[in-house]
Amino acid sequence: MEKMWAGRFAKALDKKADDFNSSIATDKRMYRQDITGSMAHAAMLGKQGIISDEESKKIIECLAGILADIDEGKLEIDPEAEDIHMFVESVLTKRLGDTGKKLHTARSRNDQVALDIRLYLRDESEEIISLIKSLISAIVKQAEMHKRTIMPGYTHLQRAQPITFAHQLLTYGMMLSRDITRIRDAVARMNVSPIGSCALAGTTYDTDRYFEAKELGFDGITLNSIDGVSDRDFCLELMSAFAIIMMHLSRFSEEIILWSSWEFKFIELDDSFTTGSSIMPQKKNSDMAELVRGKTGRVYGDLMALLTTLKGLPLAYNKDMQEDKDAMFDSLDTVKACLEIFAPMIDTMRALPENMYNAAGKGFINATDLADYLTKKGMPFRTAYKNVGEIVAECIEKNTVLDKLPLEAYKAHSDLFCDDLYKEISLETCVEKRISAGGTGLSSVEAQIEFLKKAAE
Ligand code: ARG
């Protein structure tokens, strides 16, 4: 196919160079946004009298036809085309002749591509947000079932203090709720229209960029035409938000993998979200969680790739920027795929409260509460802390736990110990009494559930 820009050239483009240059394989997915943008552009050109009303109407109708034909599979996107913008314009011209050739007045592919990506990402961001919401809902559902399920909370992966399984799960819900706001923030900054920046310097035509922006649902326009065509920080912001989502999912995955192991056995993933081994008949592997953890590297890589692509570019547009979409879309697709698998994996997971409880009983997890017991009876916290440390050492030596050490042994350490201590350091009390806002106690967990239910609405 002859290039639209062929006039300047004596020879056709080398076949390999043509393939190398083409971005259609990547940007064809933006056909809807490209056509929608072109419709608004044609409307603006007509309103401003740059083309006639008649021509504007014809172009818009024809573009609607092209969109419908692609949607219905009647028009195949030509894999040989240079990019989606050239493809749509060439079909328009084929269908409309000279009128079609008028569409590209007062714009350039540079502002067109900047527009299309924004429109595309605006739609996709909503999709990602709704996937995050589904995952939050799955977390909330599990949390509601396990408001009283006691498990060890960890620091340094050492048993630290008793918590409820709900509290632990809701932590991920909180992270994900911030991920939603991060995406919303990025979208709010992104939602300004670059169209009308043209190649880089604006145009001599009497355009109405505000009209076009409004038609396309933008909150305003980019105020500097060079910035309008050169800026990809909106991609980077979203990709950073995606990288953070992946970091959250990866930490969650890591715990799911640990919890599923025989060493922990706190949960059992549903058979439909686990796999077997080709050689070891007993295996049930958490492949989905491992893959999510693995794919996190890819999403970080995409962000680094685009940051690096952009770092040395002089203003304004450079062809390097065509690489933006490969990185952006890979990051987007990966996050979507991970969220899509995560929600049902969590939804169908089964907790094993007995194992959690047993694990919580073994690690001197109530030692802080024992120190608090002494402190509440008047001993300074540091002294109590030392005292309890010595008691823990004695338990280890005698191969017992705090709950089972006889009162006489306690009395040898301090007179303040009475037999009410056993109730005070029971796992149930430890959890129930953590009534501080945001703590693992029931009322806080219930408040968290309410908060996350709203976030997932
Ligand atoms: N396919 C190009 C891209 O994705 C569109 C913009 C081309 N502009 C240009 N001046 N060659 O970046």
Short mmCIF file of C-alpha atoms and ligand atoms in Angstrom, two decimals:
data_model
loop_
_atom_site.label_atom_id
_atom_site.label_comp_id
_atom_site.label_asym_id
_atom_site.label_seq_id
_atom_site.Cartn_x
_atom_site.Cartn_y
_atom_site.Cartn_z
CA MET A 1 0.00 0.00 0.00
CA GLU A 2 1.34 3.43 -0.88
CA LYS A 3 2.20 5.50 2.17
CA MET A 4 0.22 8.67 2.77
CA TRP A 5 3.49 10.47 3.10
CA ALA A 6 4.95 8.95 -0.12
CA GLY A 7 5.01 12.29 -1.99
CA ARG A 8 8.33 13.33 -0.53
CA PHE A 9 10.07 10.04 -1.39
CA ALA A 10 11.58 8.68 -4.59
CA LYS A 11 11.63 5.08 -3.41
CA ALA A 12 9.25 2.85 -1.48
CA LEU A 13 10.13 1.88 2.06
CA ASP A 14 12.17 -1.30 2.41
CA LYS A 15 9.91 -4.20 3.44
CA LYS A 16 11.90 -4.95 6.59
CA ALA A 17 11.95 -1.27 7.53
CA ASP A 18 8.23 -1.09 6.93
CA ASP A 19 7.59 -4.00 9.28
CA PHE A 20 9.98 -2.61 11.84
CA ASN A 21 8.30 0.76 11.73
CA SER A 22 4.75 -0.52 11.99
CA SER A 23 2.91 -0.39 15.30
CA ILE A 24 -0.41 -1.76 14.08
CA ALA A 25 0.00 -5.06 15.93
CA THR A 26 0.06 -3.11 19.19
CA ASP A 27 -2.13 -0.09 18.58
CA LYS A 28 -4.98 -1.79 16.70
CA ARG A 29 -6.65 -2.36 20.05
CA MET A 30 -7.25 1.40 20.22
CA TYR A 31 -9.43 1.43 17.10
CA ARG A 32 -12.53 2.47 19.01
CA GLN A 33 -10.78 5.37 20.69
CA ASP A 34 -9.13 6.41 17.44
CA ILE A 35 -12.45 6.51 15.65
CA THR A 36 -14.24 8.25 18.53
CA GLY A 37 -11.51 10.89 18.60
CA SER A 38 -11.81 11.37 14.86
CA MET A 39 -15.56 11.83 15.11
CA ALA A 40 -15.10 14.62 17.64
CA HIS A 41 -12.44 16.15 15.43
CA ALA A 42 -14.73 16.11 12.40
CA ALA A 43 -17.51 17.66 14.49
CA MET A 44 -15.16 20.43 15.60
CA LEU A 45 -13.91 21.08 12.05
CA GLY A 46 -17.53 21.41 10.89
CA LYS A 47 -18.60 23.64 13.78
CA GLN A 48 -15.68 25.98 13.12
CA GLY A 49 -16.37 26.09 9.39
CA ILE A 50 -12.98 24.58 8.58
CA ILE A 51 -14.85 21.97 6.59
CA SER A 52 -18.52 22.22 5.60
CA ASP A 53 -21.30 20.86 7.81
CA GLU A 54 -22.12 18.44 5.04
CA GLU A 55 -18.56 17.11 4.94
CA SER A 56 -18.41 16.88 8.70
CA LYS A 57 -21.63 14.89 8.79
CA LYS A 58 -20.46 12.54 6.06
CA ILE A 59 -17.16 11.89 7.78
CA ILE A 60 -18.84 11.19 11.10
CA GLU A 61 -21.34 8.80 9.51
CA CYS A 62 -18.62 7.02 7.62
CA LEU A 63 -16.49 6.70 10.77
CA ALA A 64 -19.49 5.24 12.60
CA GLY A 65 -19.81 2.70 9.79
CA ILE A 66 -16.12 1.79 10.05
CA LEU A 67 -16.46 1.31 13.79
CA ALA A 68 -19.51 -0.91 13.38
CA ASP A 69 -17.80 -2.93 10.65
CA ILE A 70 -14.75 -3.57 12.80
CA ASP A 71 -16.93 -4.43 15.79
CA GLU A 72 -18.96 -6.86 13.73
CA GLY A 73 -15.92 -8.44 12.13
CA LYS A 74 -16.85 -7.15 8.66
CA LEU A 75 -13.71 -5.08 8.36
CA GLU A 76 -10.39 -6.62 9.23
CA ILE A 77 -7.67 -4.34 10.52
CA ASP A 78 -4.89 -4.60 7.95
CA PRO A 79 -1.78 -6.04 9.61
CA GLU A 80 0.34 -4.32 6.96
CA ALA A 81 -0.88 -0.85 7.91
CA GLU A 82 1.60 1.52 9.52
CA ASP A 83 -0.55 2.15 12.56
CA ILE A 84 -4.20 2.36 13.60
CA HIS A 85 -4.45 6.07 12.75
CA MET A 86 -3.27 5.50 9.16
CA PHE A 87 -5.51 2.48 8.83
CA VAL A 88 -8.70 4.25 9.86
CA GLU A 89 -7.90 7.23 7.68
CA SER A 90 -7.15 5.04 4.68
CA VAL A 91 -10.48 3.20 5.00
CA LEU A 92 -12.27 6.54 5.38
CA THR A 93 -10.61 7.86 2.25
CA LYS A 94 -11.39 4.68 0.36
CA ARG A 95 -15.05 5.01 1.32
CA LEU A 96 -15.45 8.77 1.02
CA GLY A 97 -12.84 9.93 -1.50
CA ASP A 98 -11.67 13.53 -1.19
CA THR A 99 -14.00 14.30 1.74
CA GLY A 100 -12.23 11.63 3.77
CA LYS A 101 -8.94 13.31 3.04
CA LYS A 102 -10.12 16.40 4.90
CA LEU A 103 -10.30 14.77 8.31
CA HIS A 104 -6.63 15.18 9.07
CA THR A 105 -6.85 18.98 8.84
CA ALA A 106 -5.55 20.73 11.97
CA ARG A 107 -4.24 17.66 13.67
CA SER A 108 -1.30 15.28 13.52
CA ARG A 109 -0.72 11.70 14.48
CA ASN A 110 1.31 13.10 17.33
CA ASP A 111 -1.67 14.61 19.10
CA GLN A 112 -3.89 11.83 17.81
CA VAL A 113 -1.87 9.09 19.46
CA ALA A 114 -1.59 11.09 22.68
CA LEU A 115 -5.38 11.40 22.62
CA ASP A 116 -6.07 7.75 21.82
CA ILE A 117 -3.89 6.44 24.62
CA ARG A 118 -5.62 8.70 27.13
CA LEU A 119 -9.07 7.64 25.99
CA TYR A 120 -8.05 4.00 26.03
CA LEU A 121 -6.50 4.17 29.49
CA ARG A 122 -9.47 6.05 30.88
CA ASP A 123 -11.72 3.13 29.93
CA GLU A 124 -9.29 0.48 31.07
CA SER A 125 -8.69 2.18 34.39
CA GLU A 126 -12.37 1.78 35.19
CA GLU A 127 -12.04 -1.89 34.34
CA ILE A 128 -9.06 -2.31 36.65
CA ILE A 129 -10.89 -0.51 39.44
CA SER A 130 -13.84 -2.84 39.12
CA LEU A 131 -11.52 -5.86 39.24
CA ILE A 132 -9.91 -4.50 42.40
CA LYS A 133 -13.37 -4.07 43.86
CA SER A 134 -14.20 -7.71 43.18
CA LEU A 135 -11.05 -8.75 44.97
CA ILE A 136 -11.87 -6.51 47.93
CA SER A 137 -15.33 -8.10 48.07
CA ALA A 138 -13.80 -11.59 48.15
CA ILE A 139 -11.50 -10.48 50.98
CA VAL A 140 -14.42 -8.99 52.90
CA LYS A 141 -16.43 -12.18 52.48
CA GLN A 142 -13.62 -14.25 53.98
CA ALA A 143 -13.05 -11.69 56.72
CA GLU A 144 -16.70 -11.83 57.72
CA MET A 145 -16.38 -15.58 58.20
CA HIS A 146 -13.23 -15.25 60.27
CA LYS A 147 -13.76 -12.32 62.60
CA ARG A 148 -13.00 -14.62 65.54
CA THR A 149 -10.52 -16.98 63.93
CA ILE A 150 -7.29 -16.58 65.84
CA MET A 151 -3.94 -16.91 64.13
CA PRO A 152 -0.41 -15.80 64.91
CA GLY A 153 0.53 -12.37 63.64
CA TYR A 154 4.16 -12.18 62.58
CA THR A 155 7.08 -9.83 62.55
CA HIS A 156 10.35 -11.04 61.04
CA LEU A 157 8.26 -14.11 60.16
CA GLN A 158 8.48 -14.97 63.87
CA ARG A 159 5.25 -15.41 65.80
CA ALA A 160 4.62 -12.05 67.38
CA GLN A 161 1.10 -11.43 68.71
CA PRO A 162 -2.25 -13.12 68.22
CA ILE A 163 -4.54 -11.56 65.64
CA THR A 164 -7.62 -12.68 63.78
CA PHE A 165 -7.48 -14.06 60.28
CA ALA A 166 -9.98 -11.36 59.35
CA HIS A 167 -7.60 -8.65 60.51
CA GLN A 168 -4.74 -10.09 58.48
CA LEU A 169 -6.88 -10.39 55.33
CA LEU A 170 -8.34 -6.92 55.72
CA THR A 171 -4.83 -5.52 55.61
CA TYR A 172 -4.73 -6.46 51.94
CA GLY A 173 -8.15 -4.94 51.49
CA MET A 174 -6.82 -1.64 52.82
CA MET A 175 -3.86 -1.74 50.44
CA LEU A 176 -6.15 -2.43 47.53
CA SER A 177 -8.51 0.37 48.51
CA ARG A 178 -5.57 2.77 48.27
CA ASP A 179 -4.72 1.29 44.89
CA ILE A 180 -8.14 2.39 43.69
CA THR A 181 -7.55 5.96 44.84
CA ARG A 182 -4.10 5.96 43.27
CA ILE A 183 -5.61 5.05 39.91
CA ARG A 184 -8.32 7.66 40.32
CA ASP A 185 -5.73 10.33 41.10
CA ALA A 186 -3.72 9.41 38.01
CA VAL A 187 -6.81 9.41 35.81
CA ALA A 188 -7.86 12.83 37.11
CA ARG A 189 -4.49 14.26 36.05
CA MET A 190 -4.57 12.40 32.75
CA ASN A 191 -8.05 13.54 31.80
CA VAL A 192 -7.08 16.59 29.75
CA SER A 193 -7.22 16.60 26.00
CA PRO A 194 -4.06 16.93 23.91
CA ILE A 195 -5.91 17.00 20.59
CA GLY A 196 -5.32 20.22 18.72
CA SER A 197 -1.68 20.38 19.81
CA CYS A 198 -1.10 19.10 16.27
CA ALA A 199 2.46 18.13 15.34
CA LEU A 200 3.96 20.19 18.17
CA ALA A 201 3.29 23.89 17.76
CA GLY A 202 -0.49 24.17 17.48
CA THR A 203 -2.17 25.26 14.26
CA THR A 204 -3.06 28.27 12.15
CA TYR A 205 -6.67 27.09 11.82
CA ASP A 206 -9.35 28.55 14.04
CA THR A 207 -9.94 25.34 16.01
CA ASP A 208 -11.93 24.90 19.22
CA ARG A 209 -9.95 22.57 21.40
CA TYR A 210 -12.32 23.04 24.32
CA PHE A 211 -15.27 21.86 22.26
CA GLU A 212 -13.41 18.75 21.18
CA ALA A 213 -12.27 18.07 24.73
CA LYS A 214 -15.81 18.37 26.02
CA GLU A 215 -17.17 16.08 23.31
CA LEU A 216 -14.70 13.45 24.46
CA GLY A 217 -15.44 13.83 28.16
CA PHE A 218 -12.21 15.54 29.18
CA ASP A 219 -12.03 17.98 32.06
CA GLY A 220 -9.89 20.43 30.11
CA ILE A 221 -7.08 20.69 27.59
CA THR A 222 -3.30 20.45 27.78
CA LEU A 223 -2.10 24.05 27.94
CA ASN A 224 1.17 23.63 26.07
CA SER A 225 1.09 22.00 22.65
CA ILE A 226 4.63 20.63 22.95
CA ASP A 227 3.72 19.09 26.28
CA GLY A 228 0.49 17.76 24.78
CA VAL A 229 2.36 15.61 22.28
CA SER A 230 5.44 14.76 24.37
CA ASP A 231 3.93 13.87 27.72
CA ARG A 232 3.69 10.25 28.68
CA ASP A 233 3.88 10.73 32.42
CA PHE A 234 0.22 9.78 32.61
CA CYS A 235 1.29 6.33 31.39
CA LEU A 236 4.07 6.23 33.94
CA GLU A 237 1.75 7.23 36.76
CA LEU A 238 -0.69 4.49 35.93
CA MET A 239 2.10 1.99 35.45
CA SER A 240 3.48 2.98 38.85
CA ALA A 241 0.05 2.42 40.34
CA PHE A 242 -0.05 -0.97 38.58
CA ALA A 243 3.41 -1.83 39.88
CA ILE A 244 2.21 -1.04 43.40
CA ILE A 245 -0.90 -3.20 42.92
CA MET A 246 1.37 -6.02 41.83
CA MET A 247 3.62 -5.50 44.84
CA HIS A 248 0.54 -5.87 47.04
CA LEU A 249 -0.67 -8.95 45.19
CA SER A 250 2.81 -10.40 45.33
CA ARG A 251 3.04 -10.05 49.11
CA PHE A 252 -0.40 -11.59 49.40
CA SER A 253 0.70 -14.39 47.08
CA GLU A 254 3.76 -15.03 49.17
CA GLU A 255 1.58 -15.51 52.25
CA ILE A 256 -0.85 -17.72 50.38
CA ILE A 257 2.02 -19.90 49.27
CA LEU A 258 3.39 -20.11 52.81
CA TRP A 259 -0.02 -20.69 54.37
CA SER A 260 -0.72 -23.50 51.90
CA SER A 261 2.50 -25.33 52.77
CA TRP A 262 2.49 -28.28 55.16
CA GLU A 263 4.70 -26.23 57.47
CA PHE A 264 1.84 -23.76 58.03
CA LYS A 265 -1.34 -25.35 56.66
CA PHE A 266 -3.42 -22.32 57.56
CA ILE A 267 -5.43 -22.47 54.37
CA GLU A 268 -6.42 -24.81 51.62
CA LEU A 269 -6.82 -23.35 48.15
CA ASP A 270 -9.63 -24.75 46.08
CA ASP A 271 -8.66 -27.53 43.69
CA SER A 272 -9.82 -25.37 40.81
CA PHE A 273 -7.06 -22.85 41.57
CA THR A 274 -4.17 -25.22 42.21
CA THR A 275 -2.15 -27.62 40.12
CA GLY A 276 -0.44 -30.96 40.52
CA SER A 277 3.07 -32.15 39.80
CA SER A 278 4.10 -34.24 36.80
CA ILE A 279 6.13 -36.56 39.03
CA MET A 280 5.17 -36.16 42.69
CA PRO A 281 1.67 -37.53 43.15
CA GLN A 282 1.10 -35.86 46.51
CA LYS A 283 1.66 -32.31 45.32
CA LYS A 284 -0.90 -29.54 45.26
CA ASN A 285 0.84 -26.38 44.22
CA SER A 286 -0.21 -22.76 44.53
CA ASP A 287 0.75 -21.99 40.96
CA MET A 288 -1.66 -19.09 40.54
CA ALA A 289 -0.16 -17.24 43.49
CA GLU A 290 3.35 -18.07 42.32
CA LEU A 291 2.59 -16.76 38.86
CA VAL A 292 1.21 -13.54 40.25
CA ARG A 293 4.36 -13.15 42.32
CA GLY A 294 6.42 -13.89 39.21
CA LYS A 295 4.52 -11.53 36.95
CA THR A 296 5.17 -8.71 39.38
CA GLY A 297 8.70 -8.56 38.00
CA ARG A 298 7.28 -8.07 34.55
CA VAL A 299 5.10 -5.15 35.56
CA TYR A 300 8.05 -3.50 37.33
CA GLY A 301 10.06 -4.13 34.17
CA ASP A 302 7.47 -2.44 31.98
CA LEU A 303 7.60 0.65 34.15
CA MET A 304 11.40 0.71 34.04
CA ALA A 305 11.34 0.18 30.29
CA LEU A 306 9.16 3.20 29.64
CA LEU A 307 10.97 5.40 32.14
CA THR A 308 14.20 4.52 30.36
CA THR A 309 12.75 5.04 26.89
CA LEU A 310 11.65 8.54 27.80
CA LYS A 311 14.59 9.73 29.83
CA GLY A 312 16.80 11.07 27.06
CA LEU A 313 14.22 12.25 24.54
CA PRO A 314 14.43 15.80 23.26
CA LEU A 315 11.11 17.54 22.75
CA ALA A 316 8.73 16.97 21.11
CA TYR A 317 7.61 13.67 19.52
CA ASN A 318 10.22 11.03 18.71
CA LYS A 319 9.51 7.62 17.27
CA ASP A 320 10.98 6.08 20.42
CA MET A 321 7.66 6.99 21.96
CA GLN A 322 5.90 4.35 19.90
CA GLU A 323 7.39 1.90 22.42
CA ASP A 324 5.14 3.39 25.10
CA LYS A 325 2.19 1.25 24.16
CA ASP A 326 3.97 -2.11 24.26
CA ALA A 327 5.13 -1.44 27.80
CA MET A 328 1.87 0.16 28.87
CA PHE A 329 -0.38 -2.55 27.47
CA ASP A 330 1.74 -5.37 28.80
CA SER A 331 1.57 -3.85 32.25
CA LEU A 332 -2.18 -3.31 31.93
CA ASP A 333 -2.89 -6.81 30.62
CA THR A 334 -0.76 -8.42 33.28
CA VAL A 335 -2.41 -6.57 36.16
CA LYS A 336 -5.83 -7.40 34.77
CA ALA A 337 -5.01 -11.08 34.39
CA CYS A 338 -3.65 -11.23 37.94
CA LEU A 339 -6.64 -9.48 39.47
CA GLU A 340 -9.00 -11.69 37.49
CA ILE A 341 -7.44 -14.83 38.92
CA PHE A 342 -6.92 -13.51 42.42
CA ALA A 343 -10.51 -12.68 43.31
CA PRO A 344 -11.95 -16.16 42.73
CA MET A 345 -8.84 -17.76 44.25
CA ILE A 346 -9.48 -15.86 47.48
CA ASP A 347 -13.21 -16.33 47.26
CA THR A 348 -12.88 -20.13 47.14
CA MET A 349 -10.02 -20.50 49.61
CA ARG A 350 -10.77 -22.41 52.81
CA ALA A 351 -9.23 -21.37 56.13
CA LEU A 352 -8.11 -24.03 58.61
CA PRO A 353 -8.76 -22.28 61.95
CA GLU A 354 -7.59 -25.17 64.10
CA ASN A 355 -4.11 -25.13 62.62
CA MET A 356 -3.94 -21.38 62.96
CA TYR A 357 -4.98 -21.62 66.59
CA ASN A 358 -2.43 -24.32 67.35
CA ALA A 359 0.32 -22.28 65.75
CA ALA A 360 -0.75 -19.26 67.78
CA GLY A 361 -0.49 -21.29 70.99
CA LYS A 362 3.14 -22.24 70.56
CA GLY A 363 5.20 -19.15 70.07
CA PHE A 364 4.93 -17.20 73.35
CA ILE A 365 2.71 -14.98 71.33
CA ASN A 366 1.04 -13.72 74.52
CA ALA A 367 4.29 -12.52 76.11
CA THR A 368 3.46 -8.86 75.46
CA ASP A 369 0.12 -9.35 77.19
CA LEU A 370 1.85 -10.90 80.17
CA ALA A 371 4.13 -7.87 80.41
CA ASP A 372 1.05 -5.62 80.10
CA TYR A 373 -0.52 -7.63 82.95
CA LEU A 374 2.34 -6.70 85.25
CA THR A 375 2.40 -3.13 84.02
CA LYS A 376 -1.30 -2.70 84.75
CA LYS A 377 -0.57 -3.88 88.29
CA GLY A 378 1.97 -1.11 88.71
CA MET A 379 5.28 -2.47 87.46
CA PRO A 380 7.09 -0.15 85.00
CA PHE A 381 6.84 -1.60 81.48
CA ARG A 382 10.59 -2.06 80.99
CA THR A 383 10.90 -4.01 84.23
CA ALA A 384 7.88 -6.11 83.33
CA TYR A 385 9.35 -6.72 79.88
CA LYS A 386 12.59 -8.03 81.42
CA ASN A 387 10.71 -10.11 83.93
CA VAL A 388 8.61 -11.78 81.24
CA GLY A 389 11.71 -12.36 79.13
CA GLU A 390 13.15 -14.38 82.00
CA ILE A 391 9.89 -16.32 82.36
CA VAL A 392 9.93 -17.14 78.63
CA ALA A 393 13.51 -18.39 78.96
CA GLU A 394 12.43 -20.58 81.88
CA CYS A 395 9.52 -21.99 79.83
CA ILE A 396 11.83 -22.81 76.95
CA GLU A 397 14.17 -24.56 79.33
CA LYS A 398 11.29 -26.53 80.86
CA ASN A 399 9.77 -27.17 77.46
CA THR A 400 6.46 -25.56 78.36
CA VAL A 401 4.46 -22.45 77.44
CA LEU A 402 3.28 -19.42 79.40
CA ASP A 403 -0.28 -20.72 79.71
CA LYS A 404 0.95 -23.91 81.39
CA LEU A 405 3.63 -22.63 83.73
CA PRO A 406 2.38 -23.11 87.35
CA LEU A 407 1.54 -20.09 89.47
CA GLU A 408 4.35 -20.86 91.97
CA ALA A 409 6.87 -20.55 89.16
CA TYR A 410 5.35 -17.17 88.28
CA LYS A 411 5.39 -16.02 91.91
CA ALA A 412 9.12 -16.66 92.03
CA HIS A 413 9.48 -13.88 89.46
CA SER A 414 7.01 -11.40 90.97
CA ASP A 415 4.41 -11.18 93.74
CA LEU A 416 2.11 -9.36 91.40
CA PHE A 417 1.19 -12.60 89.63
CA CYS A 418 -2.17 -14.10 90.69
CA ASP A 419 -4.19 -16.84 89.07
CA ASP A 420 -6.16 -14.32 87.00
CA LEU A 421 -3.08 -14.16 84.79
CA TYR A 422 -4.11 -17.27 82.84
CA LYS A 423 -7.31 -15.69 81.64
CA GLU A 424 -5.47 -12.46 80.87
CA ILE A 425 -3.01 -14.21 78.57
CA SER A 426 -5.45 -16.53 76.85
CA LEU A 427 -5.37 -16.03 73.10
CA GLU A 428 -9.04 -15.02 73.12
CA THR A 429 -8.43 -12.30 75.71
CA CYS A 430 -5.34 -11.08 73.89
CA VAL A 431 -7.41 -10.54 70.77
CA GLU A 432 -10.59 -9.28 72.43
CA LYS A 433 -8.72 -6.70 74.45
CA ARG A 434 -6.97 -5.18 71.47
CA ILE A 435 -9.69 -2.58 71.32
CA SER A 436 -7.59 0.32 70.08
CA ALA A 437 -8.82 1.84 66.82
CA GLY A 438 -7.46 -0.17 63.91
CA GLY A 439 -6.47 -3.05 66.18
CA THR A 440 -7.35 -6.71 65.84
CA GLY A 441 -10.32 -6.49 68.27
CA LEU A 442 -13.81 -7.19 66.99
CA SER A 443 -15.17 -3.66 66.75
CA SER A 444 -12.19 -2.48 64.73
CA VAL A 445 -12.44 -5.46 62.40
CA GLU A 446 -16.11 -4.72 61.89
CA ALA A 447 -15.36 -1.09 61.16
CA GLN A 448 -12.77 -2.16 58.62
CA ILE A 449 -15.27 -4.44 56.95
CA GLU A 450 -17.74 -1.58 56.68
CA PHE A 451 -15.08 0.71 55.23
CA LEU A 452 -14.04 -1.84 52.62
CA LYS A 453 -17.61 -2.67 51.68
CA LYS A 454 -18.03 0.99 50.77
CA ALA A 455 -14.75 1.03 48.88
CA ALA A 456 -15.96 -1.95 46.85
CA GLU A 457 -19.33 -0.45 45.98
N1 ARG B 1 2.44 4.96 15.62
C1 ARG B 1 2.92 6.17 16.20
C2 ARG B 1 3.11 5.99 17.70
O1 ARG B 1 2.57 5.08 18.22
C3 ARG B 1 1.96 7.28 15.96
C4 ARG B 1 2.58 8.63 15.94
C5 ARG B 1 3.42 8.79 14.74
N2 ARG B 1 3.92 10.10 14.57
C6 ARG B 1 4.95 10.38 13.78
N3 ARG B 1 5.32 11.58 13.73
N4 ARG B 1 5.55 9.46 13.09
O2 ARG B 1 3.79 6.73 18.35
#
